[in-house]
PDB file of C-alpha atoms in Angstrom:
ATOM      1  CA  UNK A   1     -23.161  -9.792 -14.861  1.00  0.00           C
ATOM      2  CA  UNK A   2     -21.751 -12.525 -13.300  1.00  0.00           C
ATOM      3  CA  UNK A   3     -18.701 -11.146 -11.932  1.00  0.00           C
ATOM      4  CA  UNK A   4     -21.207  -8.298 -10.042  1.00  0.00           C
ATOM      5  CA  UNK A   5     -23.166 -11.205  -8.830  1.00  0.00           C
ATOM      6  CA  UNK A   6     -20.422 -13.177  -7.511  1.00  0.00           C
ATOM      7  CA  UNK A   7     -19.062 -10.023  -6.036  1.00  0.00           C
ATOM      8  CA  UNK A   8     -22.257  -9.639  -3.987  1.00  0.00           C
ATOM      9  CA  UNK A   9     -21.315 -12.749  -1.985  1.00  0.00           C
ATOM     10  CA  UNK A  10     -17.768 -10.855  -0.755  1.00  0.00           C
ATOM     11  CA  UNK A  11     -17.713  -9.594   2.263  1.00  0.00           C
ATOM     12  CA  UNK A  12     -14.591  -9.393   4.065  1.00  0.00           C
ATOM     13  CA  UNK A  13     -11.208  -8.971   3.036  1.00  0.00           C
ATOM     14  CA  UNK A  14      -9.400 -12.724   2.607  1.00  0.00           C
ATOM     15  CA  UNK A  15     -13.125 -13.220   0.552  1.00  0.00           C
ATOM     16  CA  UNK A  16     -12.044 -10.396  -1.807  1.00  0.00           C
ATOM     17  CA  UNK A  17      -8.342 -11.773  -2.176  1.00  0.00           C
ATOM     18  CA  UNK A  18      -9.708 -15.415  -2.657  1.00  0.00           C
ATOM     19  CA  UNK A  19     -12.405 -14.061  -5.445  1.00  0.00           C
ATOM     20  CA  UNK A  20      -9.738 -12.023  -7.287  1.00  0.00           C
ATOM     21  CA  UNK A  21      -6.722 -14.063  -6.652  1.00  0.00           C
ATOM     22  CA  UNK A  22      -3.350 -12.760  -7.743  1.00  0.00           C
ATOM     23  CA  UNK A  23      -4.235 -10.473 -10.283  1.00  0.00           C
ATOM     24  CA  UNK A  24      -6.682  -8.389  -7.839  1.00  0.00           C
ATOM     25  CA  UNK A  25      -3.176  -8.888  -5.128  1.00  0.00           C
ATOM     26  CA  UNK A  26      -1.344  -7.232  -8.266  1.00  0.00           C
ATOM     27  CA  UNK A  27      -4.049  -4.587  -9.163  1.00  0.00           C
ATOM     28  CA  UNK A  28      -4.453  -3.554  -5.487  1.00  0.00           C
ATOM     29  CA  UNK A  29      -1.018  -2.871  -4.800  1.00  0.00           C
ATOM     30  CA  UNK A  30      -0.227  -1.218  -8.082  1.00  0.00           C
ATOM     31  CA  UNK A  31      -2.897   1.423  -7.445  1.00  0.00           C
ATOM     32  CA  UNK A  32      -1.501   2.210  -4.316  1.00  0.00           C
ATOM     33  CA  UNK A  33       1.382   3.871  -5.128  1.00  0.00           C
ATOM     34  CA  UNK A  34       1.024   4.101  -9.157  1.00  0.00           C
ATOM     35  CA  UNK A  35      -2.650   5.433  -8.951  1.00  0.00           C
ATOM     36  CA  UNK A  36      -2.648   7.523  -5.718  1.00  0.00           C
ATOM     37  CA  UNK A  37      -5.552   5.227  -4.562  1.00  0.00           C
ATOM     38  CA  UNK A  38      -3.520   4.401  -0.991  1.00  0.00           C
ATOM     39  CA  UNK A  39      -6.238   6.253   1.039  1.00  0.00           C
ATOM     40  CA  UNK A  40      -8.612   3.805   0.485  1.00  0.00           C
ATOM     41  CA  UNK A  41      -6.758   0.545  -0.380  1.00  0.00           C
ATOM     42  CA  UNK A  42      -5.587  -1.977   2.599  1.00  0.00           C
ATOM     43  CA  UNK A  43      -2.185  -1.542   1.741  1.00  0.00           C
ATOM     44  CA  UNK A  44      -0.549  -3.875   4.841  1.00  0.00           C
ATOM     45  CA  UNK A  45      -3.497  -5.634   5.873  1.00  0.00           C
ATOM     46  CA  UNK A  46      -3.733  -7.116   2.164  1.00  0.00           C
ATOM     47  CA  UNK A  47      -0.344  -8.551   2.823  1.00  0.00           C
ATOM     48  CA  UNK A  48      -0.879  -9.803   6.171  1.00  0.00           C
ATOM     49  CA  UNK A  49      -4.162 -11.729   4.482  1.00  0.00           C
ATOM     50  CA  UNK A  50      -2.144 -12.866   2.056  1.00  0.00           C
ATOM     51  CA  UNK A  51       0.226 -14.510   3.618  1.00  0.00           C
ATOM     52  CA  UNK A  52      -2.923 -15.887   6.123  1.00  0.00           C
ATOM     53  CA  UNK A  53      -4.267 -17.150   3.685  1.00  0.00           C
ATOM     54  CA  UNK A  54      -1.421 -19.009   1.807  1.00  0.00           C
ATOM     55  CA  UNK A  55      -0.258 -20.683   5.116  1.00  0.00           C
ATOM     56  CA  UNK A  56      -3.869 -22.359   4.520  1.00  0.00           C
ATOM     57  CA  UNK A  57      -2.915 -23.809   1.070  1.00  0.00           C
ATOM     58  CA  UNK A  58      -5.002 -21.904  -0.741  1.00  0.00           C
ATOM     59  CA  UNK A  59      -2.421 -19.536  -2.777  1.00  0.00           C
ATOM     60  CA  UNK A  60       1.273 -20.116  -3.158  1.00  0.00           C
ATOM     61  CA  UNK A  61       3.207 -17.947  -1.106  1.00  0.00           C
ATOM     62  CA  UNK A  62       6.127 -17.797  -3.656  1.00  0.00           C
ATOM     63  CA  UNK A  63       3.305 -16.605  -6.044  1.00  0.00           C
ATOM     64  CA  UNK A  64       2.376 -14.107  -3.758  1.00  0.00           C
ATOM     65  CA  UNK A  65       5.263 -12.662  -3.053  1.00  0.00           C
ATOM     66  CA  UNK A  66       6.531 -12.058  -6.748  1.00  0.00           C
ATOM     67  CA  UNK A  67       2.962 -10.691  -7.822  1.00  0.00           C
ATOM     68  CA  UNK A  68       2.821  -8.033  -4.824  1.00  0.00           C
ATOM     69  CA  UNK A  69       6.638  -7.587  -5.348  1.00  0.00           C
ATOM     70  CA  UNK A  70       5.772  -6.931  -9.185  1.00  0.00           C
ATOM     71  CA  UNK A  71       2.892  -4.689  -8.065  1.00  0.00           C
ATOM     72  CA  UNK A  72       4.548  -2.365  -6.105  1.00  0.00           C
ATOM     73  CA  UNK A  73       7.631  -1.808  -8.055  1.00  0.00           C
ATOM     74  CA  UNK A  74       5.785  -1.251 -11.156  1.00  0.00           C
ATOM     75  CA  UNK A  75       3.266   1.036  -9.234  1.00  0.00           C
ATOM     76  CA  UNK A  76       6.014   2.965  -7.824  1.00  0.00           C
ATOM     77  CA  UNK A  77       7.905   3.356 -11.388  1.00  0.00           C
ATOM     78  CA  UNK A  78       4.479   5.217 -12.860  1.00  0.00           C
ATOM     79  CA  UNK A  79       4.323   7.188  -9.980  1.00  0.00           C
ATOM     80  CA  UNK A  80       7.453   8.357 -10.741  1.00  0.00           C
ATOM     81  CA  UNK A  81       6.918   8.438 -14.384  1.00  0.00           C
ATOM     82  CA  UNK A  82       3.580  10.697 -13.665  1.00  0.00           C
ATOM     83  CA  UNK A  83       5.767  13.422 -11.679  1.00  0.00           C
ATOM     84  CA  UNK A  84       8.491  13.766 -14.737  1.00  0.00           C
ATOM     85  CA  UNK A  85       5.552  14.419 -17.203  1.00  0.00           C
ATOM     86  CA  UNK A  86       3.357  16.515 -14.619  1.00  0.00           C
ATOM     87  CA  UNK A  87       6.156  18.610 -12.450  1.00  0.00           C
ATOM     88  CA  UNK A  88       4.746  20.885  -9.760  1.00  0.00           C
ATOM     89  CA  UNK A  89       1.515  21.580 -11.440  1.00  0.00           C
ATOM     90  CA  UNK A  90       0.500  18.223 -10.513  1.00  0.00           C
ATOM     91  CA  UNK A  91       0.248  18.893  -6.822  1.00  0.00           C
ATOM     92  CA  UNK A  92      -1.499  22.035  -6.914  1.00  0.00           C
ATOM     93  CA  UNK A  93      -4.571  21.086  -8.356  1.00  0.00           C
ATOM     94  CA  UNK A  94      -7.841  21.083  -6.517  1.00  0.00           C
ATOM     95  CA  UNK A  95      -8.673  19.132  -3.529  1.00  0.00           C
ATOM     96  CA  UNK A  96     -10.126  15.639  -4.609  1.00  0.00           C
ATOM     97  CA  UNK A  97     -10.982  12.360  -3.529  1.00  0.00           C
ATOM     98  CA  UNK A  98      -7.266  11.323  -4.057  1.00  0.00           C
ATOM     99  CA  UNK A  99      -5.890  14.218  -3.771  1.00  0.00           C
ATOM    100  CA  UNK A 100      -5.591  16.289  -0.210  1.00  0.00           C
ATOM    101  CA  UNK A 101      -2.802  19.469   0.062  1.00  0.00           C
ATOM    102  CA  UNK A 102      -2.375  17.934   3.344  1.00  0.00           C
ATOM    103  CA  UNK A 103      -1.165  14.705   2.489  1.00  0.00           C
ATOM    104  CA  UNK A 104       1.074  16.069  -0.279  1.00  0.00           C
ATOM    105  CA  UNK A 105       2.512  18.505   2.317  1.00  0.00           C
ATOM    106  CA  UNK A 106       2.988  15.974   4.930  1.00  0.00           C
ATOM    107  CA  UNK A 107       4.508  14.188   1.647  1.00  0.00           C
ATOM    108  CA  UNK A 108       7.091  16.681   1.179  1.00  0.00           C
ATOM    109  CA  UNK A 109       7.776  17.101   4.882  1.00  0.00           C
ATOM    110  CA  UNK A 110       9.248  13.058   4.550  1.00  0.00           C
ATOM    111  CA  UNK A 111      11.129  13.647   1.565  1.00  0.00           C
ATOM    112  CA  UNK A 112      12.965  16.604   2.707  1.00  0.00           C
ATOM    113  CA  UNK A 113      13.799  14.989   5.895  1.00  0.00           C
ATOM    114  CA  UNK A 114      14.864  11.630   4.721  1.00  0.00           C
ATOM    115  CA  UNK A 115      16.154  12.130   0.990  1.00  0.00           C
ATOM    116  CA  UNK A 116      16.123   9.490  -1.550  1.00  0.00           C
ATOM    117  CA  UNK A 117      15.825   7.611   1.006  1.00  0.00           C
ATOM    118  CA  UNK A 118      12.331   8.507   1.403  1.00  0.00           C
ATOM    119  CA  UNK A 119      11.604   6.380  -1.432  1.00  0.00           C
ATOM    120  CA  UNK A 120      12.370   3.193   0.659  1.00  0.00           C
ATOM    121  CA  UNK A 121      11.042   4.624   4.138  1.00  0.00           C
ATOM    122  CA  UNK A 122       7.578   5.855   2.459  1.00  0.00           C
ATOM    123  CA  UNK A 123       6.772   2.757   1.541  1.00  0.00           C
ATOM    124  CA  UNK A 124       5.801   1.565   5.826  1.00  0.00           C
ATOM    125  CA  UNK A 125       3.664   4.740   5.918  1.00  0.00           C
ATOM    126  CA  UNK A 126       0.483   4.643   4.916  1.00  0.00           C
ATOM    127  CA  UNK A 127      -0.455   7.730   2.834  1.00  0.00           C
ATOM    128  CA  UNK A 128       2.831   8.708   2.575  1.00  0.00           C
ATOM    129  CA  UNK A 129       3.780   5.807   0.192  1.00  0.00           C
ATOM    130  CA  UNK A 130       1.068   6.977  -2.380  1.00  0.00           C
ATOM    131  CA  UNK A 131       2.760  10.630  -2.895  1.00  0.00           C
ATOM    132  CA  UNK A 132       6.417  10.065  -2.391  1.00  0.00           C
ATOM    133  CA  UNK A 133       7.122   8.236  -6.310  1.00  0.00           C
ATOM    134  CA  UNK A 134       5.708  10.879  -8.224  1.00  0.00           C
ATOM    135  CA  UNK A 135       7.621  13.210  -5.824  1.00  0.00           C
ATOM    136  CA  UNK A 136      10.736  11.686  -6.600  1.00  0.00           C
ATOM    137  CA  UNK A 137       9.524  12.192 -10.213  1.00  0.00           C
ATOM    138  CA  UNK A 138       8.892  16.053  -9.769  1.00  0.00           C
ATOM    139  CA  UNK A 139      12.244  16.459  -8.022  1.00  0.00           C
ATOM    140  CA  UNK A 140      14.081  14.826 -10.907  1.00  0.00           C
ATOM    141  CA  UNK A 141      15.521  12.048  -8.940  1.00  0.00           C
ATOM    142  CA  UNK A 142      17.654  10.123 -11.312  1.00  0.00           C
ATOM    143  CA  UNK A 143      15.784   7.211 -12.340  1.00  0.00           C
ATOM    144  CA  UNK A 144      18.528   4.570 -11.143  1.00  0.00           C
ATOM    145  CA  UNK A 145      18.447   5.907  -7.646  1.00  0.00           C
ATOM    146  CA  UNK A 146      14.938   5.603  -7.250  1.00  0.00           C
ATOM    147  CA  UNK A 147      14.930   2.429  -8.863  1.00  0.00           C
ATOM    148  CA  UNK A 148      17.181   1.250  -6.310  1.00  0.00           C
ATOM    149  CA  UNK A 149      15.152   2.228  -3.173  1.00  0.00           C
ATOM    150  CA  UNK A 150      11.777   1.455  -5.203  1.00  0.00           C
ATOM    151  CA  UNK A 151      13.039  -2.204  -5.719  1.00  0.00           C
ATOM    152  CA  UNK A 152      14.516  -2.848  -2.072  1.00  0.00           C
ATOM    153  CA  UNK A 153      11.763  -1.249  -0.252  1.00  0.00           C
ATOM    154  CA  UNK A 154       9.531  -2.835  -2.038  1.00  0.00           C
ATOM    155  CA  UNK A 155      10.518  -6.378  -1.607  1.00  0.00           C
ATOM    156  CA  UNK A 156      11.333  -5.298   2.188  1.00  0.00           C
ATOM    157  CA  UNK A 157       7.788  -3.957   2.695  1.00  0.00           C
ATOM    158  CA  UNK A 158       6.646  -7.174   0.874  1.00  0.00           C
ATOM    159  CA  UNK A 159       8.487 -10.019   2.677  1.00  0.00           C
ATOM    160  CA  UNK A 160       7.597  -8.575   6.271  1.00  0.00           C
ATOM    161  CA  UNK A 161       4.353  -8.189   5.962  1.00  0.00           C
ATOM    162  CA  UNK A 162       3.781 -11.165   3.657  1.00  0.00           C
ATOM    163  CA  UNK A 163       5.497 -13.784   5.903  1.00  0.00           C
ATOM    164  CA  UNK A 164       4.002 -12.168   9.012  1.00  0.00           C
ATOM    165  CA  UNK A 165       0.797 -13.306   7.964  1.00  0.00           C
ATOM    166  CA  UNK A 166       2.282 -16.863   6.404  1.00  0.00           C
ATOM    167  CA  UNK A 167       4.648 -17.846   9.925  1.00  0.00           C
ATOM    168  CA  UNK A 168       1.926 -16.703  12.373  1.00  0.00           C
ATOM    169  CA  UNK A 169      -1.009 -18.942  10.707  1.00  0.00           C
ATOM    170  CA  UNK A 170       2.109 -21.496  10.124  1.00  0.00           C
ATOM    171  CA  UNK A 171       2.348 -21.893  13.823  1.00  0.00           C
ATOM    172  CA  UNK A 172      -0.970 -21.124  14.703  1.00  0.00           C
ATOM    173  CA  UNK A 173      -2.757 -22.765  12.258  1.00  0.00           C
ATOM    174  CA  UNK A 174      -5.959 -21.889  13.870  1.00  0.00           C
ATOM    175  CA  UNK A 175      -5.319 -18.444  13.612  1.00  0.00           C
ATOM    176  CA  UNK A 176      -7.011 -18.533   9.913  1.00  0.00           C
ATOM    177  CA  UNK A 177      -9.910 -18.880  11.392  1.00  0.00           C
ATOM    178  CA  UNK A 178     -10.092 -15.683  13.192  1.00  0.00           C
ATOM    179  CA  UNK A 179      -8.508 -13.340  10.008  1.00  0.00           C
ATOM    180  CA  UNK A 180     -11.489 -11.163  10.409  1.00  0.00           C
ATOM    181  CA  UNK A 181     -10.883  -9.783  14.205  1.00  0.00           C
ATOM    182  CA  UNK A 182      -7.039 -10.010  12.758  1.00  0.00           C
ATOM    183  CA  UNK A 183      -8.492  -7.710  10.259  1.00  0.00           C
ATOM    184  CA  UNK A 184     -10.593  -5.539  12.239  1.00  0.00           C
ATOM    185  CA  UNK A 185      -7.841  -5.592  15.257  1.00  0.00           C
ATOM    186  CA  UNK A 186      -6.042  -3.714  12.559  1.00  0.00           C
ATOM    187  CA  UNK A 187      -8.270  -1.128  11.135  1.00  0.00           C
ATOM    188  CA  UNK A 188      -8.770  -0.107  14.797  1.00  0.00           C
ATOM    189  CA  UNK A 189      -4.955   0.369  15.470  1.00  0.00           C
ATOM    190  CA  UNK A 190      -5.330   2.375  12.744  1.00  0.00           C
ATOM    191  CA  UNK A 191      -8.283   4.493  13.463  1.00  0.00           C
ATOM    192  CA  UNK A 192      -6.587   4.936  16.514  1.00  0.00           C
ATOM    193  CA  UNK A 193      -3.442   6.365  15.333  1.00  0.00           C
ATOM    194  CA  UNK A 194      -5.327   8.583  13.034  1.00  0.00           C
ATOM    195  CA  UNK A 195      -6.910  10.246  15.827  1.00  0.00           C
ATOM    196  CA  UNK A 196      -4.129  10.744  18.178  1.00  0.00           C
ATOM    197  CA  UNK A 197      -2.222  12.394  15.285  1.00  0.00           C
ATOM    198  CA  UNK A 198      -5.531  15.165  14.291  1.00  0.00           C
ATOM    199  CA  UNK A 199      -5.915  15.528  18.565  1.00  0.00           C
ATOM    200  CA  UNK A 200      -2.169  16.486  18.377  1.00  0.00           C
ATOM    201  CA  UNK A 201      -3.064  18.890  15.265  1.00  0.00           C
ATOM    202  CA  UNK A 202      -6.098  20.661  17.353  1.00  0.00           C
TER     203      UNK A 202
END
């Protein structure tokens, strides 16, 4: 009960990654890609926080980094893992909360356009990143391959938007202060985007 209760007193963002600390970090990102949970999750605005909020002092950025690193490499590996054990079948299930045809079409538009190298590039596109490992899995990728792109995009996608956060509060310290208009600056850009890409559908 007292987890709920202290739960009631988060409400933004850095308050959730403060509560949680780097396990909930971990846990986020994992489910992202290893869970299929990136429709919901805040994906790059976590990491931007997180690096916000260790420019404060108040998590280790070095800490940081090798839990989300962790998190996203082991997320993509079951991803992976899930589309060697579940093939094709997998993706033509019925529509649920995590999974849209949509998405996994728009999915498998990016991987037959970029290659393996999808692996990498999925991970800077939001949706995109939580279909593409168990893709990889279906299509047999060898595991070394992915492995390869998992682990560099990973850390790329980790360290930019990481020390984005960390530098920018670094030299403007004050900028901690405002990390809920950062925040909601954010969700707006990409509210924004999403509706310029279903105008361009209809």
């Amino acid at each position: 009960m007292s987890i709920f209760s202290s739960l009631q007193h988060v409400q933004t963002l850095d308050e959730l990654i403060l509560w949680g600390g780097y396990a909930l970090l971990f846990a986020i990102v994992f489910a992202e890609t290893g869970l299929f949970a990136g429709f919901f999750l805040p994906g790059d605005s976590l990491l931007i926080t997180a690096g916000l909020i260790a420019a404060s002092g108040k998590l280790d950025i070095s800490l940081v980094i090798a839990t989300l690193c962790c998190g996203a490499i082991l997320g993509d590996s079951t991803g992976y893992f899930i589309g060697t054990r579940l093939q094709r079948a997998f993706f033509k299930k019925n529509e649920t909360l995590f999974f849209r045809k949509e998405h996994v079409e728009k999915t498998e538009r990016f991987y037959e356009k970029h290659g393996s190298k999808a692996v990498f590039l999925a991970r800077f596109v939001p949706v995109v990143r939580s279909f593409t490992t168990t893709l990889a899995g279906v299509a047999a990728m060898p595991y070394p391959v992915f492995l390869f792109y998992s682990v560099t995009g990973a850390s790329t996608w980790v360290l930019c938007f990481t020390l984005i956060g960390y530098f920018l509060a670094t030299i403007f310290p004050d900028l901690v202060d405002y990390v809920h208009y950062i925040i909601l600056a954010g969700i707006v850009i990409i509210l924004i985007s999403a509706l310029r890409h279903l105008s361009k559908k209809t």
